[in-house]
Coordinates of C-alpha atoms in Angstrom, one line a residue:
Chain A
X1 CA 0.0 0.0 0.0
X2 CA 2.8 2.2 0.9
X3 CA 4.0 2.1 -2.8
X4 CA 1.0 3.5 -4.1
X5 CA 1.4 6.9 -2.2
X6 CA 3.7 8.8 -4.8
X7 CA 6.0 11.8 -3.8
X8 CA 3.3 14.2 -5.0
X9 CA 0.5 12.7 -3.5
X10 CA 2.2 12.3 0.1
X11 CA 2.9 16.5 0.0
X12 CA -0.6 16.8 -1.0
X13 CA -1.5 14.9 1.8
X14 CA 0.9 16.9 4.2
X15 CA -0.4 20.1 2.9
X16 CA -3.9 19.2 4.2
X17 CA -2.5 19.3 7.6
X18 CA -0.9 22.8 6.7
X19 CA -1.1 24.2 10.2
X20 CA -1.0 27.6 8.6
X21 CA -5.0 29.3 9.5
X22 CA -4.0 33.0 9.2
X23 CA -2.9 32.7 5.5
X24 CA -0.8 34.9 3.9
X25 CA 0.1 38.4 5.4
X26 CA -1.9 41.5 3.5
X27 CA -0.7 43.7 1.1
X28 CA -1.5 46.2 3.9
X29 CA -0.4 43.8 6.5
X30 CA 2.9 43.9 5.1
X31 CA 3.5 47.5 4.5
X32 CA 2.8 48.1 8.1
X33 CA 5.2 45.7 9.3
X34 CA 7.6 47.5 6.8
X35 CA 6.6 50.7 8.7
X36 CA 7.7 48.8 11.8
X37 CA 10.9 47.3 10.7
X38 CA 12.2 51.1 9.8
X39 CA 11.2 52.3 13.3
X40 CA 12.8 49.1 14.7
X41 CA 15.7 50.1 13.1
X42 CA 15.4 53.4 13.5
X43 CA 15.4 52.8 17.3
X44 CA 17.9 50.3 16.9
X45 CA 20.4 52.9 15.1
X46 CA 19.6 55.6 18.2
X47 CA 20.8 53.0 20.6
X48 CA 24.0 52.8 19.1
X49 CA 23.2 48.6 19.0
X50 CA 23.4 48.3 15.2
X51 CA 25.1 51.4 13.5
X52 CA 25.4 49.3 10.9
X53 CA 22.0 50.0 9.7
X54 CA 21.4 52.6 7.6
X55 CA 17.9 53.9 8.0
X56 CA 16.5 55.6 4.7
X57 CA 15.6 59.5 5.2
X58 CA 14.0 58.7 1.6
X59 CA 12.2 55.5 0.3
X60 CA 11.9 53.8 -3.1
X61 CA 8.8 54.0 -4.2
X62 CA 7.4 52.5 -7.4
X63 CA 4.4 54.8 -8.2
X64 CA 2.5 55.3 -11.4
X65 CA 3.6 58.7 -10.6
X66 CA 6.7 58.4 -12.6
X67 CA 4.6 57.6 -15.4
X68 CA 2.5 60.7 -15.1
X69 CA 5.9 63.0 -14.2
X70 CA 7.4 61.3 -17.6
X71 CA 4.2 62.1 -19.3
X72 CA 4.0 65.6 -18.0
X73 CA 8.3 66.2 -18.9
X74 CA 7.7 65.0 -22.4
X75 CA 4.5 65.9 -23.9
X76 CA 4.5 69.3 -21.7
X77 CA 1.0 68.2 -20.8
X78 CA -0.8 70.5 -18.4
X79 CA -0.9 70.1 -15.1
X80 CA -3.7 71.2 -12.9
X81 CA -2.1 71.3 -9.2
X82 CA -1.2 73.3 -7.0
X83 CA -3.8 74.5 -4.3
X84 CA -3.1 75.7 -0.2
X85 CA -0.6 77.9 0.9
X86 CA 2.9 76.1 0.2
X87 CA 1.5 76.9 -4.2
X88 CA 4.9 78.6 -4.4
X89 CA 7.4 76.1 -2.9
X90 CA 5.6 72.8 -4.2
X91 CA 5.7 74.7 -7.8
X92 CA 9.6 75.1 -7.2
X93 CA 9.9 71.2 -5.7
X94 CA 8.1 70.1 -9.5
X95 CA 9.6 72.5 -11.2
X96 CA 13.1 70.8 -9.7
X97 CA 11.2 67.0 -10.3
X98 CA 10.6 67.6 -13.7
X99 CA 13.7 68.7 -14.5
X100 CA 14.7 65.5 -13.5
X101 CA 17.9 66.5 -11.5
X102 CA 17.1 64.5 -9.0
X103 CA 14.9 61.7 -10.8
X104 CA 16.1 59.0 -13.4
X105 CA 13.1 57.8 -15.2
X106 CA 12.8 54.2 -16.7
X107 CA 11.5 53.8 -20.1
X108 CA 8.0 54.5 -21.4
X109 CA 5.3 52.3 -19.9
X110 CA 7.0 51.4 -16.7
X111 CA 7.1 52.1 -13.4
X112 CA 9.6 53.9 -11.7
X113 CA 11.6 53.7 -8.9
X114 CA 11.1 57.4 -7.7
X115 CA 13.1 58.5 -4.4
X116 CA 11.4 61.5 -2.5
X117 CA 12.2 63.0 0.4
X118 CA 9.4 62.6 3.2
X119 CA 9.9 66.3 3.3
X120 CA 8.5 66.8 -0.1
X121 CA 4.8 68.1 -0.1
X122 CA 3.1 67.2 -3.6
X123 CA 0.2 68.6 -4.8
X124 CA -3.6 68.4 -3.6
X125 CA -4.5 67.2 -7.0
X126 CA -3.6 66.8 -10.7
X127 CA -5.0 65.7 -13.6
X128 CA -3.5 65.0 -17.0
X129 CA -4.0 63.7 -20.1
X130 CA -1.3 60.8 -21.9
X131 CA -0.6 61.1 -25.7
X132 CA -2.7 57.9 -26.1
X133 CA -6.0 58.8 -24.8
X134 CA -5.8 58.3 -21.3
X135 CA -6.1 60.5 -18.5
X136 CA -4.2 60.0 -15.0
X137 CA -5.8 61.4 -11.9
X138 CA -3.7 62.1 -8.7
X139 CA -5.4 63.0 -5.7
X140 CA -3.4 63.4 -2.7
X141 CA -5.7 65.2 -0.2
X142 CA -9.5 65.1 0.3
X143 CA -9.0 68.7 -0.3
X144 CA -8.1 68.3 -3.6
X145 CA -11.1 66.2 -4.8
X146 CA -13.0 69.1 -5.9
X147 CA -10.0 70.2 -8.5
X148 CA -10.0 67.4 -9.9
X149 CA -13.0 66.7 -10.4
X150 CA -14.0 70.2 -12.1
X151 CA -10.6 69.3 -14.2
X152 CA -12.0 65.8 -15.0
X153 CA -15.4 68.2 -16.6
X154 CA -13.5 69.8 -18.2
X155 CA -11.7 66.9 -20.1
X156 CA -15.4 65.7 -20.9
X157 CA -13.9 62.2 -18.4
X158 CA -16.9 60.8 -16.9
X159 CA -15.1 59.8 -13.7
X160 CA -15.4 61.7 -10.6
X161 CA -13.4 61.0 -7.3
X162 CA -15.9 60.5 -4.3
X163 CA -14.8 60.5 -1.1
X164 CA -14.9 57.4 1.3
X165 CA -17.0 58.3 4.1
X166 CA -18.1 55.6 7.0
X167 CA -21.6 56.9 7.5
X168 CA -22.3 57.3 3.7
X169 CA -25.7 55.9 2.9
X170 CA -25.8 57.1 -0.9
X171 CA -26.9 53.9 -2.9
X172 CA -26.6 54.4 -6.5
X173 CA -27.5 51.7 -9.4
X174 CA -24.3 49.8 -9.8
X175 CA -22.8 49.6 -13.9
X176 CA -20.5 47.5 -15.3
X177 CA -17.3 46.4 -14.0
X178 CA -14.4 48.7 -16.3
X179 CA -11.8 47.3 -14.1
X180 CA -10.0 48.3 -10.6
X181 CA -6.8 50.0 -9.6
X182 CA -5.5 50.1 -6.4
X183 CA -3.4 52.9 -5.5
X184 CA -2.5 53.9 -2.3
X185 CA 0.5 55.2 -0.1
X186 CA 2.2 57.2 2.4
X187 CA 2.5 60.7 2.9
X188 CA 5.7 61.2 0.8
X189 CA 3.9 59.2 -2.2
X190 CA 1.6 59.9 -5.1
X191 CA -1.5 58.1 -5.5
X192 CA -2.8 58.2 -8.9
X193 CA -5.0 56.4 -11.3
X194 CA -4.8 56.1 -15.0
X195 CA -8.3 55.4 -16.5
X196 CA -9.0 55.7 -20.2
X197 CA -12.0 57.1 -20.8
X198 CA -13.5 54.9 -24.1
X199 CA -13.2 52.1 -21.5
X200 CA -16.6 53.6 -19.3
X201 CA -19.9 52.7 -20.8
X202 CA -22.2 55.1 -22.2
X203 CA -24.1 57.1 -19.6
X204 CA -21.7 55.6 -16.5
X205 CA -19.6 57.1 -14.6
X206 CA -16.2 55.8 -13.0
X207 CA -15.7 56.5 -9.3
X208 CA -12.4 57.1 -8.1
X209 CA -13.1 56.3 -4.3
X210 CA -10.9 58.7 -2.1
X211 CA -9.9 57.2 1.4
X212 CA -8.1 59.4 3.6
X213 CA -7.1 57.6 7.0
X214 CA -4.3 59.3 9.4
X215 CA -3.4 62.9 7.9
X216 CA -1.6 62.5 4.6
X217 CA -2.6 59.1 3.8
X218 CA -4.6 58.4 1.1
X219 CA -6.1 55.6 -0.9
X220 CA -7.0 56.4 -4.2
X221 CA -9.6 53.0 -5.8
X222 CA -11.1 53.3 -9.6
X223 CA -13.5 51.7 -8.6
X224 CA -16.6 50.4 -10.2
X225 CA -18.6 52.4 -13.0
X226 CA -22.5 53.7 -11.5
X227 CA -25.7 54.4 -13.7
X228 CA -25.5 58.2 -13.9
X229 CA -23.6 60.7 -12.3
X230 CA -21.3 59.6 -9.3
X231 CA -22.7 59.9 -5.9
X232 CA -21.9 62.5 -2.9
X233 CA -20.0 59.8 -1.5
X234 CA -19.5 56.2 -0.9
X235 CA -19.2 54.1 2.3
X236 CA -16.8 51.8 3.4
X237 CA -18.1 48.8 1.0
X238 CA -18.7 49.7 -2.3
X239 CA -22.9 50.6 -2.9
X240 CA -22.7 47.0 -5.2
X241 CA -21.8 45.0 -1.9
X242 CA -18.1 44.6 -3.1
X243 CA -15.0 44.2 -0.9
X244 CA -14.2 46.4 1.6
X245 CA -12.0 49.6 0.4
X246 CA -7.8 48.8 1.8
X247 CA -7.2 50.3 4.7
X248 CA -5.4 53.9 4.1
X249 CA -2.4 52.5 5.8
X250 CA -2.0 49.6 2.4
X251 CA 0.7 50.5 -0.1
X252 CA 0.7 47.0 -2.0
X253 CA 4.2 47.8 -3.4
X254 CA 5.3 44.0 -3.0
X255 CA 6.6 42.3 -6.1
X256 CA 3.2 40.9 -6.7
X257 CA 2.0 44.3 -6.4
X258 CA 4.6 46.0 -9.2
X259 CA 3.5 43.8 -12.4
X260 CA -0.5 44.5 -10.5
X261 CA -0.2 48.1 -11.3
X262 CA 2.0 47.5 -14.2
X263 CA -1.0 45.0 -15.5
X264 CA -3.9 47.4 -14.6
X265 CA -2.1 49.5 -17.2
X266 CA -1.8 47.4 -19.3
X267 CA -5.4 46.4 -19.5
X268 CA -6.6 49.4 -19.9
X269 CA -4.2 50.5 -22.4
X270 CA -5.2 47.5 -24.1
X271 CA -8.9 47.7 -23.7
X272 CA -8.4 51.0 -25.6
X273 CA -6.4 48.8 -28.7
X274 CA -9.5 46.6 -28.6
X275 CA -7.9 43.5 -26.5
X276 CA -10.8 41.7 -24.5
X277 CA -10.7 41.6 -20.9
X278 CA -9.2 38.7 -19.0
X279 CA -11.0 36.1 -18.6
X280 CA -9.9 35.8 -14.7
X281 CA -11.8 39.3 -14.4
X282 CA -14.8 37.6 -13.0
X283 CA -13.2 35.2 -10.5
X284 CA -10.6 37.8 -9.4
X285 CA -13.5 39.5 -8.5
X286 CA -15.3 36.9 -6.6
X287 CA -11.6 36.4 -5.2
X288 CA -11.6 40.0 -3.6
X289 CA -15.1 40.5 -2.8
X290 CA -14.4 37.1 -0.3
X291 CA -11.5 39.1 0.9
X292 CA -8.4 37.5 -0.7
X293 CA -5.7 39.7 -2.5
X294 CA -5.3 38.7 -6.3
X295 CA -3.2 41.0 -8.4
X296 CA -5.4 41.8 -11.6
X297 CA -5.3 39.8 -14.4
X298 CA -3.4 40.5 -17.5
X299 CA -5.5 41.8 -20.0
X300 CA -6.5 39.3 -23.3
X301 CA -4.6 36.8 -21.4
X302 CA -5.0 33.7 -18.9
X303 CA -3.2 34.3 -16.1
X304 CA -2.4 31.0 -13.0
X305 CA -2.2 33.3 -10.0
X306 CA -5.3 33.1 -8.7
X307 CA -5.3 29.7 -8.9
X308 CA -1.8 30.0 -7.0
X309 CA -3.1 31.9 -4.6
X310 CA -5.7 29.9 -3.8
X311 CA -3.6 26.9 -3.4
X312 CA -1.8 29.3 -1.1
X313 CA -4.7 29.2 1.7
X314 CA -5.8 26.8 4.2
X315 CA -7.5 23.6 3.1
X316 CA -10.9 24.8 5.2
X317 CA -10.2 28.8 3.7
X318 CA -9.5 27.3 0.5
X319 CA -12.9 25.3 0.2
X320 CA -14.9 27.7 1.1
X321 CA -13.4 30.4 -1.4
X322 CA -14.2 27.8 -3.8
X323 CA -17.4 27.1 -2.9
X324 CA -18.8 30.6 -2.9
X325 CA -16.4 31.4 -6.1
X326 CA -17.6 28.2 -7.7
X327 CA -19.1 29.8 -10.8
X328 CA -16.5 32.3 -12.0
X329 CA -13.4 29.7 -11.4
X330 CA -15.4 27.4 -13.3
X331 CA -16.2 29.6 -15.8
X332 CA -12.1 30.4 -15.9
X333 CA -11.3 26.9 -16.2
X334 CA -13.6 26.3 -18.7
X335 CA -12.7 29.0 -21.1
X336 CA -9.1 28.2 -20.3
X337 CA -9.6 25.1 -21.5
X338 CA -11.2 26.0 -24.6
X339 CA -9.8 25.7 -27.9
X340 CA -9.0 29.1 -29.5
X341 CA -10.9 29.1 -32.9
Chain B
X1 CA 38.6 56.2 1.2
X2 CA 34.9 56.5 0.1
X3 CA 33.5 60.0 -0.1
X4 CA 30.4 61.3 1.5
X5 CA 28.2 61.0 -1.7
X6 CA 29.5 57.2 -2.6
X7 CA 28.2 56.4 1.2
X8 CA 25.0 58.1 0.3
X9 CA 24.4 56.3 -2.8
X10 CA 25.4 53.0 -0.9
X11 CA 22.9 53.6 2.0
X12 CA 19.9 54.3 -0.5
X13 CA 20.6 51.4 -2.6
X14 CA 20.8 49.5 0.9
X15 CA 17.2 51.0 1.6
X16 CA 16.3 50.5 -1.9
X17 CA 17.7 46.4 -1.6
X18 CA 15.9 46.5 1.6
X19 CA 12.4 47.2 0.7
X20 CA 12.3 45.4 -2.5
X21 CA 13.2 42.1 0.1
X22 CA 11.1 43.1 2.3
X23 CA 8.2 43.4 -0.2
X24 CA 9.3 40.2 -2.6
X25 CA 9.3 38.0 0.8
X26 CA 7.5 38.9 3.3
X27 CA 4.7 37.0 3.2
X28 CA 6.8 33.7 2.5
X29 CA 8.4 34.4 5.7
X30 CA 5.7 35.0 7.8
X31 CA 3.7 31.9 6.4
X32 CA 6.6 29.9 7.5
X33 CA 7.0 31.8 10.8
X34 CA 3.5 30.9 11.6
X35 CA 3.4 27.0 10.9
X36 CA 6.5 26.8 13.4
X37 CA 6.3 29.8 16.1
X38 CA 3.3 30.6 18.6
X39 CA 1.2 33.0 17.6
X40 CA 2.6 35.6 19.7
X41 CA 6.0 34.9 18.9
X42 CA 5.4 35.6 15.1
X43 CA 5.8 38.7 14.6
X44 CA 9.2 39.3 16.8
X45 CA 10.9 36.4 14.5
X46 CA 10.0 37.8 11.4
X47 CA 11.0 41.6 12.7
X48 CA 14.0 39.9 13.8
X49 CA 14.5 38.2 10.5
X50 CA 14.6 41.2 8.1
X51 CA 16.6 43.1 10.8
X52 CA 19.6 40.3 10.3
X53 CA 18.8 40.5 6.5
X54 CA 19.3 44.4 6.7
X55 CA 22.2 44.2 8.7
X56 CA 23.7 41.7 6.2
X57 CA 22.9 42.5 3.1
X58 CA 26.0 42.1 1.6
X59 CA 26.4 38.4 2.1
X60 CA 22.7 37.7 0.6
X61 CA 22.6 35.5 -2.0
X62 CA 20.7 35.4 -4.9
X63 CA 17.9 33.4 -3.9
X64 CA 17.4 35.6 -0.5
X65 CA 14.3 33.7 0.1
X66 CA 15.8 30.2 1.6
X67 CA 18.4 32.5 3.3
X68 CA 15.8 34.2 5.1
X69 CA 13.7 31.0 5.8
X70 CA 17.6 29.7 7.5
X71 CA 17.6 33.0 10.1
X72 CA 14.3 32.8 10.3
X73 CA 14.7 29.0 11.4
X74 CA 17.3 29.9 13.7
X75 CA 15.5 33.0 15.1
X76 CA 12.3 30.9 16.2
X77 CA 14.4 28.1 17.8
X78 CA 16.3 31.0 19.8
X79 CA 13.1 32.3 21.4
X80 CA 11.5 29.1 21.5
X81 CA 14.3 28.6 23.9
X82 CA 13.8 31.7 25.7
X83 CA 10.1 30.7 25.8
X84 CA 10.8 27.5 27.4
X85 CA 12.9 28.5 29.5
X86 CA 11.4 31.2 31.0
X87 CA 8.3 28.9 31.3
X88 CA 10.0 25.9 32.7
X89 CA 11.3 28.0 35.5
X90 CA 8.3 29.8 36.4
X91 CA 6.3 26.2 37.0
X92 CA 9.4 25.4 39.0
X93 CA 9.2 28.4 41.1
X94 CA 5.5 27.2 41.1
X95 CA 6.6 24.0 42.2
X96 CA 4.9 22.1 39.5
X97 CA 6.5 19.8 36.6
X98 CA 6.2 21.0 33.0
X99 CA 3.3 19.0 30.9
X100 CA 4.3 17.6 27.4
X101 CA 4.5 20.6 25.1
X102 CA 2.5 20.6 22.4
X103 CA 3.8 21.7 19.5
X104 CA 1.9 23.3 16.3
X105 CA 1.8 20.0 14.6
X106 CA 0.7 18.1 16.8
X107 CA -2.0 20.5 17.6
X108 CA -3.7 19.3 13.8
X109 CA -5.8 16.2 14.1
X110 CA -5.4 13.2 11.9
X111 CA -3.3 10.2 11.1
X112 CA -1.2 12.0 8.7
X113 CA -0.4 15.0 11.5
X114 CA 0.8 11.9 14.0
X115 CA 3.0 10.4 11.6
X116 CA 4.8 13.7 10.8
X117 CA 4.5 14.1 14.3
X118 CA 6.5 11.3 14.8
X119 CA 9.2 11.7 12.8
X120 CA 12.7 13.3 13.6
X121 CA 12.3 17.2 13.8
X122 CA 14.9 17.7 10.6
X123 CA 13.1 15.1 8.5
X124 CA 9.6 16.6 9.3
X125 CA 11.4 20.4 8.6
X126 CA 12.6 18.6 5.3
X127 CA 9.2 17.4 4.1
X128 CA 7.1 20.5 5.3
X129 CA 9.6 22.7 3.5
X130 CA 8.7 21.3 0.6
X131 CA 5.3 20.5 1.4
X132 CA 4.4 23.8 2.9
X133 CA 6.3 26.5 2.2
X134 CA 6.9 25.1 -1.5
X135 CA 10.3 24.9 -1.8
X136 CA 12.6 23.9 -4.3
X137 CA 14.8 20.7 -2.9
X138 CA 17.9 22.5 -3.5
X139 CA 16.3 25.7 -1.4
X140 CA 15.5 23.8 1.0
X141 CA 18.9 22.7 1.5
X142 CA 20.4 25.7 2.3
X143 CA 17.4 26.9 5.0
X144 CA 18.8 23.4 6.8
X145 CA 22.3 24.2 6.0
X146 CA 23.2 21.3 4.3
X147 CA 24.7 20.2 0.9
X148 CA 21.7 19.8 -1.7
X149 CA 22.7 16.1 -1.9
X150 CA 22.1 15.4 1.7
X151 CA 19.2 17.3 1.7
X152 CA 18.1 14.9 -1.4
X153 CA 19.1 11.9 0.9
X154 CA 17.2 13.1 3.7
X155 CA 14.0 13.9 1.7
X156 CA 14.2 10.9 0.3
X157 CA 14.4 8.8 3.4
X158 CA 11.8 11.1 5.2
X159 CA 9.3 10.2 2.8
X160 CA 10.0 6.9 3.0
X161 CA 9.5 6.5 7.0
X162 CA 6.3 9.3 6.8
X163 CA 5.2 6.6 3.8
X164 CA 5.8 3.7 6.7
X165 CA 3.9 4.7 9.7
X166 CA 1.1 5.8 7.5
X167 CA 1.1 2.2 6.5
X168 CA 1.3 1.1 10.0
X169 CA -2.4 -0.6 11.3
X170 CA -3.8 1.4 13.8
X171 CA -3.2 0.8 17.6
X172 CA -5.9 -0.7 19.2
X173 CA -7.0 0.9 22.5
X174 CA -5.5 -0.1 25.1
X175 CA -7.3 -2.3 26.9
X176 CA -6.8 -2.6 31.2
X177 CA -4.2 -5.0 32.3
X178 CA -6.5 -7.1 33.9
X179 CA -8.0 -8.4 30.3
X180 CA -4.8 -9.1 29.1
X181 CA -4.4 -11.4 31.7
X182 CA -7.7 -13.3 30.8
X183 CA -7.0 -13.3 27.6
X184 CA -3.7 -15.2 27.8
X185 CA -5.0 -17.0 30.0
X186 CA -7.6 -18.9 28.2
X187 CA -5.2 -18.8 25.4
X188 CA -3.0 -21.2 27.6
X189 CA -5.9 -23.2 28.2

């Protein structure tokens, strides 16, 4: 009997007693313990127990913002910013971005790593629109909402950023799903979204949900497309009954979290060139909504992860994740398996 | 000698190196740190972890991720003995006598969580390595610290004896002494 149990089928077997309940740490999860090694450290350093360790004054920070600043340097594109009383110095601190002195900027379409000093105050809001169509919102205050919504009128954008408010009780008919960018980040970080307009349906609206937790921390969602105009505000869980917004504290920069906002651009750069939506859109989704962190899918393609991630959890997590996200696996697997005509 | 701005350069690609680790394994490290470590204990090993990572950077390796699964390894067994003995002298102080401890495996249920139970703690580290944390052999290796050939060796034969008392029957219960008696007895007759 003992030969019929194969190598595989012996892990298998070990990896339904997988002691591990909690599952994997949280995008947000993790950036807080980041926050807490650099205090650690921090502390360690003013101790004089580990002088060794070099505590950043600045952090690397991959942001869609060095897309936006390489937009704004080459195509001179407008920027709408600039609001409060520091208008003067954070024009001088752009002005000095821009000119890239400070800034080495990757190639066109990527991400950047962006160093900024925590001392660096950006601006409230800014809007701009890419060579290809596509407009990138930055919001970095509740304050700036407003701006950037008169500036997203003006660009004739139907997306409006709404703030995230606990009490909100606005219920507004849900649309379709365009797609979902998470963006989010400390005080010394940019939060924008890119969103191409021909992706939101006739007579929708996109709704950029604007968290703002502690002061200067802000999550910035594209979130699902509503029936008519965008409401006053939304509440903690999308109107639709979707997954709870990240907490204000999340900056998902992990390597999972680098090709995620990398992909999100992709698929909506690629929704403009006429490329169908994943596949995996529906059961990432259903992934989320049951609280489980899937990057998005790659657009026009088939991507593994969520299935990976999945196999990730807990047997008794794992089941029922895939009972309630039955359907839209299924539906996956099926049309993965499905030959291409 | 190294100028001002070389040292600068160095510390923010440190930070940079840092981060990027931090973000690319963080998660792996905690999953393992929570199979093996109380739940209290988790996050302290993993802080620990990345501290020893940052400290060292310059002897990482490629592949950080086995690395940090090795201090990681080391870390929990280091307050693990802290833990115990901390706790072994307060039930002496107590006057009491320490209980079995149970330890997170043998906290699942099940026939398969005995057997791994059972087996020798670097043979059970070897499979659930692989098992759990999903592991290449040759990663695993060097989170045990030994030549990817041993490791292979020691897989091998941990399967093999995991394979074994799976196979083994059941115990019966144990029945009271007195009905073993009998049972020889008439037996003999």
């Amino acid at each position: 009997m003992t030969r019929m149990i194969t190598d595989a089928a012996l892990d298998e077997l070990l990896r339904a007693v997988d002691p591990l309940t909690d599952g994997v740490p949280s995008d947000a999860e993790t950036e807080m313990a980041f926050r807490g090694l650099v205090a650690n450290a921090r502390e360690s350093t003013r101790g004089g127990a580990a002088r060794r360790i070099r505590v950043p004054a600045a952090r690397a920070i991959v942001s869609d913002v060095g897309l936006w600043l390489e937009v704004a340097r080459e195509q001179r594109a407008e920027l709408v910013s600039a609001r409060g009383p520091a208008v003067k110095r954070r024009q001088r601190v752009w002005r000095r971005l821009l000119a890239g002195t400070t800034l080495g900027l990757a190639g066109a379409g990527t991400t950047l790593a962006l160093i900024l000093s925590a001392t660096t105050s950006p601006p409230a809001f800014a809007v701009t629109r890419t060579p290809d169509g596509a407009v990138i919102v930055m919001v970095n205050e509740i304050a700036g909402i407003s701006g950037a919504n008169a500036q997203l009128a003006a660009l004739g954008v139907r997306a409006r950023a709404v703030p995230v408010l606990a009490g909100c009780r606005a219920t507004v008919p849900a649309g379709d799903l365009v797609g979902r960018q998470w963006s989010a980040g400390p005080a010394s970080v940019l939060m924008s979204v890119e969103i191409n307009p021909s992706t939101i349906p006739a007579g929708e609206t996109l709704v950029l949900a604007a968290k703002q937790g502690v002061p200067s921390h802000l999550t910035l969602v594209a979130e699902e497309t509503v029936r008519g105009p965008a409401p006053p505000c939304v509440g903690d869980r999308h109107p639709s009954g979707g997954p709870p917004f990240p907490p204000s504290a999340g900056l998902p920069l992990s390597p999972g979290h680098a090709p995620n906002r990398g992909s999100a651009q992709s698929r909506i750069r690629a929704a403009a060139a006429g490329v169908p939506p994943s596949p995996m859109l529906p059961a990432v989704k259903c992934l989320r909504a049951q609280g489980i962190n899937v990057p998005d899918p790659v657009p026009g393609a088939r991507s593994a992860t969520p299935v990976q991630v999945l196999q990730r959890l807990p047997r008794a997590r794992r089941e029922s994740v895939g009972i309630a996200c039955k359907a839209q696996l299924s539906q996956a697997f099926r049309r993965q398996t499905a030959p291409t005509p | 000698m190294m100028r001002k701005s070389d040292q600068r350069g160095d510390a923010a690609g440190a930070s940079d190196r840092v981060e990027q680790l931090f973000r690319c394994h963080h998660a792996a490290v905690v999953a393992y740190v929570r199979r093996r470590a109380p739940a209290d204990l988790v996050d302290d090993v993993v802080g620990e972890t990345f501290l020893v990572a940052w400290r060292r950077l310059d002897r990482m390796p490629d592949n950080p991720l086995p690395w940090l699964l090795a201090v990681a390894r080391n870390v929990v067994a280091t307050q693990e003995r802290g833990v115990l003995r901390r706790r072994a002298l307060t039930l002496r102080l107590a006057g009491m006598h320490p209980v079995s401890e149970p330890g997170t495996v043998d906290r699942a249920d099940g026939r398969v969580a005995s057997a791994l139970a059972r087996l020798a703690p670097k043979d059970r580290e070897a499979l659930t390595l692989i098992a759990w944390d999903g592991l290449q052999p040759h990663e695993a290796a060097v989170v045990l610290g030994e030549a990817p050939g041993t490791f292979r060796v020691r897989l091998h034969r941990a399967r093999g004896r995991l394979r074994r008392l799976l196979d083994e029957p059941a115990e019966p219960p144990e029945l009271p002494a007195i009905h073993r008696i009998r049972v020889e007895e008439v037996a003999h007759d």
